[in-house]
XYZ file of C-alpha atoms in Angstrom:
364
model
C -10.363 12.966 -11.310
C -9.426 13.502 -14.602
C -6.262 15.111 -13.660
C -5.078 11.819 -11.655
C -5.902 9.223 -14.164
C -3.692 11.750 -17.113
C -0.684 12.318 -15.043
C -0.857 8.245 -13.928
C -0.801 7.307 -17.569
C 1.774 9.493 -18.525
C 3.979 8.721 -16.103
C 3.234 4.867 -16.932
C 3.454 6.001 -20.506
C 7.307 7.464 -19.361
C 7.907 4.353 -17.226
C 7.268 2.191 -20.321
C 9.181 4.324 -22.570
C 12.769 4.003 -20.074
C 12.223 0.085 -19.713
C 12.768 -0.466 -23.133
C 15.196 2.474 -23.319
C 13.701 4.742 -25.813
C 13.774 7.596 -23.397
C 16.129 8.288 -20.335
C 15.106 8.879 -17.192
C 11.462 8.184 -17.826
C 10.841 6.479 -14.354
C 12.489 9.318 -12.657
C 10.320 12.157 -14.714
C 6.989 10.208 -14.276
C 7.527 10.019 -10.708
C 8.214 13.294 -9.980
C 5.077 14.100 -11.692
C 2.852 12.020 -9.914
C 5.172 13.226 -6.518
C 3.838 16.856 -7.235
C 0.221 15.606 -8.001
C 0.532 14.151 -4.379
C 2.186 17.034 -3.051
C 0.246 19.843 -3.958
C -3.024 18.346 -3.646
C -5.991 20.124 -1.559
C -9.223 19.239 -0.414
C -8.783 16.293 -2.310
C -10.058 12.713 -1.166
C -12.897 11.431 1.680
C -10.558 13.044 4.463
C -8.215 15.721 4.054
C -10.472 18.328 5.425
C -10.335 16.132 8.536
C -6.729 16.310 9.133
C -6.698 19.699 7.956
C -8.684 20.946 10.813
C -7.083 18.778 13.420
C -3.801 19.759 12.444
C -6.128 23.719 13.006
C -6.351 22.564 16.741
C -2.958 21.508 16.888
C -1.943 24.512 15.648
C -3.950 26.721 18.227
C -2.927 24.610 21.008
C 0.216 25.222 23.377
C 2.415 22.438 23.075
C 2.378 19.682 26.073
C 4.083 16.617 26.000
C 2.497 15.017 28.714
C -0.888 15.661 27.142
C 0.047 14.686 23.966
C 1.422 11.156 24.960
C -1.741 10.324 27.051
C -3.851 10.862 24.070
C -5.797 14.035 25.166
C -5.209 15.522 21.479
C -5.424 12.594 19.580
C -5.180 8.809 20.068
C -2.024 8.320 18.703
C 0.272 10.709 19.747
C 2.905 9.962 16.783
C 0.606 11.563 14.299
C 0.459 14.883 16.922
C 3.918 15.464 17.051
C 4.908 15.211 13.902
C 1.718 18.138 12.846
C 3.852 19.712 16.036
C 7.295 19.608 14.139
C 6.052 21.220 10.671
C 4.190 23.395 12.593
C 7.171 26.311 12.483
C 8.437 25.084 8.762
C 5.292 25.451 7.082
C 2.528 23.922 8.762
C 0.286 21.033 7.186
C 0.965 21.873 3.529
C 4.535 21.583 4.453
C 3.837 18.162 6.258
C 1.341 16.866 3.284
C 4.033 17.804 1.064
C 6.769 16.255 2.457
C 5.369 13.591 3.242
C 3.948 12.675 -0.701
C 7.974 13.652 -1.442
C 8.985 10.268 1.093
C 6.124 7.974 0.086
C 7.135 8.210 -3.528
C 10.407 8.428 -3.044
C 10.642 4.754 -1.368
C 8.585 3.631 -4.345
C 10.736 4.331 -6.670
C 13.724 4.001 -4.790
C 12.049 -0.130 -4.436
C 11.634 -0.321 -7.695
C 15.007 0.736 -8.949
C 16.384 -1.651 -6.627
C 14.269 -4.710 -6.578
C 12.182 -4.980 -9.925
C 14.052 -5.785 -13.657
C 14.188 -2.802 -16.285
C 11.631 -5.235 -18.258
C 9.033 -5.305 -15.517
C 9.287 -1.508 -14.457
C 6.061 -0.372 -15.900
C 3.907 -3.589 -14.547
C 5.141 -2.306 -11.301
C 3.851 1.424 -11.744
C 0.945 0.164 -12.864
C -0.023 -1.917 -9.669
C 1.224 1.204 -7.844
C -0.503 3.890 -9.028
C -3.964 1.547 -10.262
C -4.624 -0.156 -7.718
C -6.930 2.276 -5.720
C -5.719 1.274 -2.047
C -2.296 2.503 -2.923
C -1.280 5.782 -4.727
C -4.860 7.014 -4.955
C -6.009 6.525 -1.461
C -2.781 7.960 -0.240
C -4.236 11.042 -1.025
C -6.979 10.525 1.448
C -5.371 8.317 4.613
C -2.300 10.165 5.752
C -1.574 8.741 8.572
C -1.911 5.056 7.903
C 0.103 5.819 4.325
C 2.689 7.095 6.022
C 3.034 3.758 7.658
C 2.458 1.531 4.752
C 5.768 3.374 2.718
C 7.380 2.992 6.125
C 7.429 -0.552 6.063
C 8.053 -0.599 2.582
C 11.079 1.253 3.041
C 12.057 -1.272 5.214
C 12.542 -4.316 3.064
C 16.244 -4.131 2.968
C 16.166 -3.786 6.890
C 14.251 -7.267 6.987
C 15.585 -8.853 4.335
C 19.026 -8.657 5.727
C 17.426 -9.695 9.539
C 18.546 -6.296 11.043
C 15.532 -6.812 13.416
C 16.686 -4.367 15.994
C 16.043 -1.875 13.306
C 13.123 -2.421 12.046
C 11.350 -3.092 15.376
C 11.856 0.367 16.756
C 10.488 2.092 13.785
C 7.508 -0.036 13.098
C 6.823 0.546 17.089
C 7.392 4.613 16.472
C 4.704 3.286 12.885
C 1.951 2.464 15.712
C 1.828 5.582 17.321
C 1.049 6.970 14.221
C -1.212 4.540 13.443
C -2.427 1.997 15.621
C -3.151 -0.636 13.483
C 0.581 -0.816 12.828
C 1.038 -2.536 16.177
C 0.315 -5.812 13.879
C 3.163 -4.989 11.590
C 5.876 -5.734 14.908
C 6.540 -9.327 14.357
C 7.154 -8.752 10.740
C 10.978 -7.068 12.275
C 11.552 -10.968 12.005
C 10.368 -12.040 8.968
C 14.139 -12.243 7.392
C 14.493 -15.368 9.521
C 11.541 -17.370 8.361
C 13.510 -20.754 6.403
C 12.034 -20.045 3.077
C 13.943 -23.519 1.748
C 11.256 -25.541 1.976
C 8.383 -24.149 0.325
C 6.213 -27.187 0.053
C 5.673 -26.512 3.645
C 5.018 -23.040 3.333
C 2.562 -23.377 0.790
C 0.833 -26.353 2.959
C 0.258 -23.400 5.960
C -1.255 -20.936 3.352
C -3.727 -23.112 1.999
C -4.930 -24.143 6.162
C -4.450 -20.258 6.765
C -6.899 -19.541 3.930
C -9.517 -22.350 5.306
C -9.000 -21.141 8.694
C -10.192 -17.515 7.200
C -13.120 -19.083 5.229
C -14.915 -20.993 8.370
C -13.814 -18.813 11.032
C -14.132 -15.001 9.801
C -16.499 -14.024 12.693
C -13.904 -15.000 15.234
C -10.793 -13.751 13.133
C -12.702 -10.529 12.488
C -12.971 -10.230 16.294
C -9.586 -11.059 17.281
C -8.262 -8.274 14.247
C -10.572 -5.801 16.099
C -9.107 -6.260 19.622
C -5.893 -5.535 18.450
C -5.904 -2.782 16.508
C -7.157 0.698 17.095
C -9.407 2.167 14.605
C -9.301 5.141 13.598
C -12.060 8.203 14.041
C -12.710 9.160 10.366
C -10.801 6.525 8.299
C -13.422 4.057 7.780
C -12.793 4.650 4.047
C -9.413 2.599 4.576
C -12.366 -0.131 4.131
C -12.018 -0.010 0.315
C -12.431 -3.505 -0.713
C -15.265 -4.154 1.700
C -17.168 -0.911 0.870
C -16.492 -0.036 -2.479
C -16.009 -2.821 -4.998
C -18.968 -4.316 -6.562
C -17.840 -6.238 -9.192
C -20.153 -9.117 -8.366
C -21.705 -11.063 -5.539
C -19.277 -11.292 -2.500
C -18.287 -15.162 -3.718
C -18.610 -14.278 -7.782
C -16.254 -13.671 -10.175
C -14.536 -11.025 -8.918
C -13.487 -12.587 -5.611
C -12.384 -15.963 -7.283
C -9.848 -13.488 -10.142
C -8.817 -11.795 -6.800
C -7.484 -14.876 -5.884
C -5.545 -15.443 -9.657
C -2.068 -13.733 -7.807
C -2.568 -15.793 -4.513
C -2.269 -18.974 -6.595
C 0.532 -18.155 -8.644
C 2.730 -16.818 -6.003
C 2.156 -20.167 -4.309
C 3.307 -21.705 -7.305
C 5.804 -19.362 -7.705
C 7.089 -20.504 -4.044
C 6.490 -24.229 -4.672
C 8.759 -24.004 -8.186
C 11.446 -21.794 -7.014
C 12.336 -23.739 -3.867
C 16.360 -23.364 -4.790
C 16.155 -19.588 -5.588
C 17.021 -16.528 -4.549
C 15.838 -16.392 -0.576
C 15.539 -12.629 -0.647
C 12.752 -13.049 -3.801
C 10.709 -15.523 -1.742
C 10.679 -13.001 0.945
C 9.292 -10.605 -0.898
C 6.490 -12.579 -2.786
C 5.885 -14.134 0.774
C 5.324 -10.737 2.510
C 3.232 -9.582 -0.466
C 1.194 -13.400 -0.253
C 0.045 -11.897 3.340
C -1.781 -9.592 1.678
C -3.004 -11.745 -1.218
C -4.657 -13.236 1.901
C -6.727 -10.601 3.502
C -7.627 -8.710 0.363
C -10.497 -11.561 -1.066
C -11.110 -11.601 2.487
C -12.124 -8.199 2.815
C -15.755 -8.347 1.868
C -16.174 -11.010 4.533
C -13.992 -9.776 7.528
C -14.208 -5.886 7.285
C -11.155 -5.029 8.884
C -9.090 -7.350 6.096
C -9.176 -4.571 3.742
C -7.310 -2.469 6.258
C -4.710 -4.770 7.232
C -4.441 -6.102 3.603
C -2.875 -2.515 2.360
C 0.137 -2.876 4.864
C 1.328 -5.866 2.799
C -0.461 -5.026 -1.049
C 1.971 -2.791 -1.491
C 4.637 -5.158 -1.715
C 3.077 -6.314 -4.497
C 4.717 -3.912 -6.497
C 7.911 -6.281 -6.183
C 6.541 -9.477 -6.029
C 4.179 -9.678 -8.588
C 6.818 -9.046 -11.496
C 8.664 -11.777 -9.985
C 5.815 -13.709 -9.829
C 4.346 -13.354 -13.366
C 8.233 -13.609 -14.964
C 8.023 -17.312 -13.509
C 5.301 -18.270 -15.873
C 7.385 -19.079 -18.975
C 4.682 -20.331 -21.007
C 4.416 -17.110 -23.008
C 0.725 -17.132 -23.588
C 0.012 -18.155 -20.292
C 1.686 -15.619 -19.046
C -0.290 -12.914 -21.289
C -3.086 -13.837 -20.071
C -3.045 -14.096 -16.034
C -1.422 -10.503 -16.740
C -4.579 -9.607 -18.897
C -6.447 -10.700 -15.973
C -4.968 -8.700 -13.019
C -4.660 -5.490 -15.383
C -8.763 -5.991 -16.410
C -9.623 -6.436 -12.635
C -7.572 -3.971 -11.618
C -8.841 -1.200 -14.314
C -12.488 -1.527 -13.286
C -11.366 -1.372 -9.550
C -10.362 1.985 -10.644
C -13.795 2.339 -12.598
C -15.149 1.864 -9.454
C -13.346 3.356 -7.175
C -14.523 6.633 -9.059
C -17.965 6.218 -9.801
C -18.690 4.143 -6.365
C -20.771 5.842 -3.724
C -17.342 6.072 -1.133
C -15.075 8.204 -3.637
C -16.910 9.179 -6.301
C -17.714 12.952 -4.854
C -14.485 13.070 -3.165
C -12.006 12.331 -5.638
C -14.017 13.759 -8.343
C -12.065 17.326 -8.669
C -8.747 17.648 -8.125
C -7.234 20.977 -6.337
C -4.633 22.352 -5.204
C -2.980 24.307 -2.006
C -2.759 27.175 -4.265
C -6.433 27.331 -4.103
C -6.218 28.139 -0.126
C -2.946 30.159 0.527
């Protein structure tokens, strides 16, 4: 545990440091650091030792493409062929490691591109503190692997190159089924983001619709998607936090970003379409994630689309030009998300878990 939280202040420490150039490279040292605390990692989160010993059976098992693709291994056959190609180049370490080398790399390869110099180390921060990114990548593989997937394809969408994106998020739902929601998001580059008094109109109904009709939401989410056999601590928000009552403070400061990215929308109807993309893809999660303690399966979906937070919120919190204003909704989101983090390790879930860190060295 303690490991983690050193290395993610140092590299936010480093990531500070370059954005107000009094060190070069910073970004690019702090996230290879946290890249190699990803990579190396063993036995670390609720359930590595589950893929670890299905990858085992994999491993033992003569490969059969038929089988695999009617879901005799596994349920999503993605996942199985892709333990099947590391399987000669170094088996699951290999695969783990690789794979924490691609998720960060799109992170910071976002950030570079999307986010100002000034705003670098707010977006670090909501990347490696808020629990159902960087940390539980550590833990959920498979649907990770998906999440920096569609993050790597903002440019893809911004620029409406649909008949890209839609094959790879398809290829994203065979390694995770719950990415089969993420397919009409290939189109989201052509939603007319000019009139944003209209767009925040359908939020607002979208978020009373979610209030008085969670049961039935909840069961058309669940119909939809396929849920996984040991990922049920994808659930974060609706198992973990406990800040308060499900409708105390915690919920109503959840909602803080929701609010100003709808004010963001409504006072930036002239600006830059490809910014109001962005904070409108990250608003989807803004959405489900207060909604998680109310329709279970929110806090799953809600990950797909927090991580473009890491984008939008800079642009979000650089529209508030009242200065103090501005220091403190920032105060806010950094106090609630720092005892997210509290809880996330001391909470039943993750507390035993995530409490030591260790390495692969530990097991070759």
């Amino acid at each position: 545990m303690y490991v983690v939280i050193i290395c993610s202040l140092l590299a936010l420490f480093l990531a500070y440091k370059d954005s107000k150039g009094q060190i070069k490279y910073g970004l690019e040292i702090g996230f290879i650091l946290i890249t190699l605390l990803s990579a190396l990692h063993y036995d670390y989160g609720n359930d590595y030792m589950h893929y670890l010993s299905m990858y085992r059976d994999v491993e033992t098992t003569p490969f059969d493409i038929q089988s695999i693709l009617v879901g005799d291994f596994f349920k999503d056959p993605g996942w199985v062929l892709l333990e099947y190609f590391f399987k000669p180049i170094g088996g699951f370490f290999s695969m783990v490691f690789c794979l924490s080398i691609y998720q960060n790399f799109v992170v910071y390869r976002i950030i570079k591109k999307y986010v100002e110099r000034k705003w670098w180390v707010f977006s670090v921060f909501i990347y490696l503190f808020t629990p159902t990114l960087y940390l539980l990548s550590f833990s959920m593989l498979r649907q990770s692997f998906v999440v920096y997937t569609f993050l790597a394809v903002l440019p893809l969408i911004i620029n409406k190159k649909w008949y890209i994106v839609l094959p790879i998020l398809y290829l994203c739902s065979l390694v995770h089924g719950s990415a089969i929601v993420l397919l009409p998001f290939a189109f989201f580059g052509f939603i007319p983001t000019h009139n944003s008094k209209v767009i925040c109109t359908f939020v607002a109904l979208l978020l009373l619709l979610l209030w008085f009709s969670k049961d039935f939401l909840n069961s058309i989410f669940m119909s939809l998607i396929s849920t996984s056999n040991f990922e049920e601590s994808a659930d974060y928000y609706a198992n973990s936090i406990e800040i308060t009552a499900t409708y105390g403070l915690g919920f109503f400061l959840g909602l803080i970003p929701l609010l100003l990215s709808l004010y963001y929308l409504f006072k930036n109807e002239g600006g830059d379409k490809y910014e109001r993309l962005i904070v409108l893809l990250a608003i989807t999660g803004f959405i489900l994630t207060p909604f998680a303690q109310i329709i279970p399966i929110a806090s799953r979906l809600s990950i797909y689309f927090s991580i473009y937070q890491i984008v939008a919120l800079p642009l979000v919190y650089n529209n508030i030009k009242n200065h103090t204003a501005q220091y403190l909704y920032l105060g806010l989101f950094v106090l609630v998300t720092i005892v997210g983090y509290y809880y996330f390790f001391t909470g039943d879930t993750y507390s035993i878990p995530y409490s030591s860190y260790h390495t692969i060295f530990e097991a070759l």
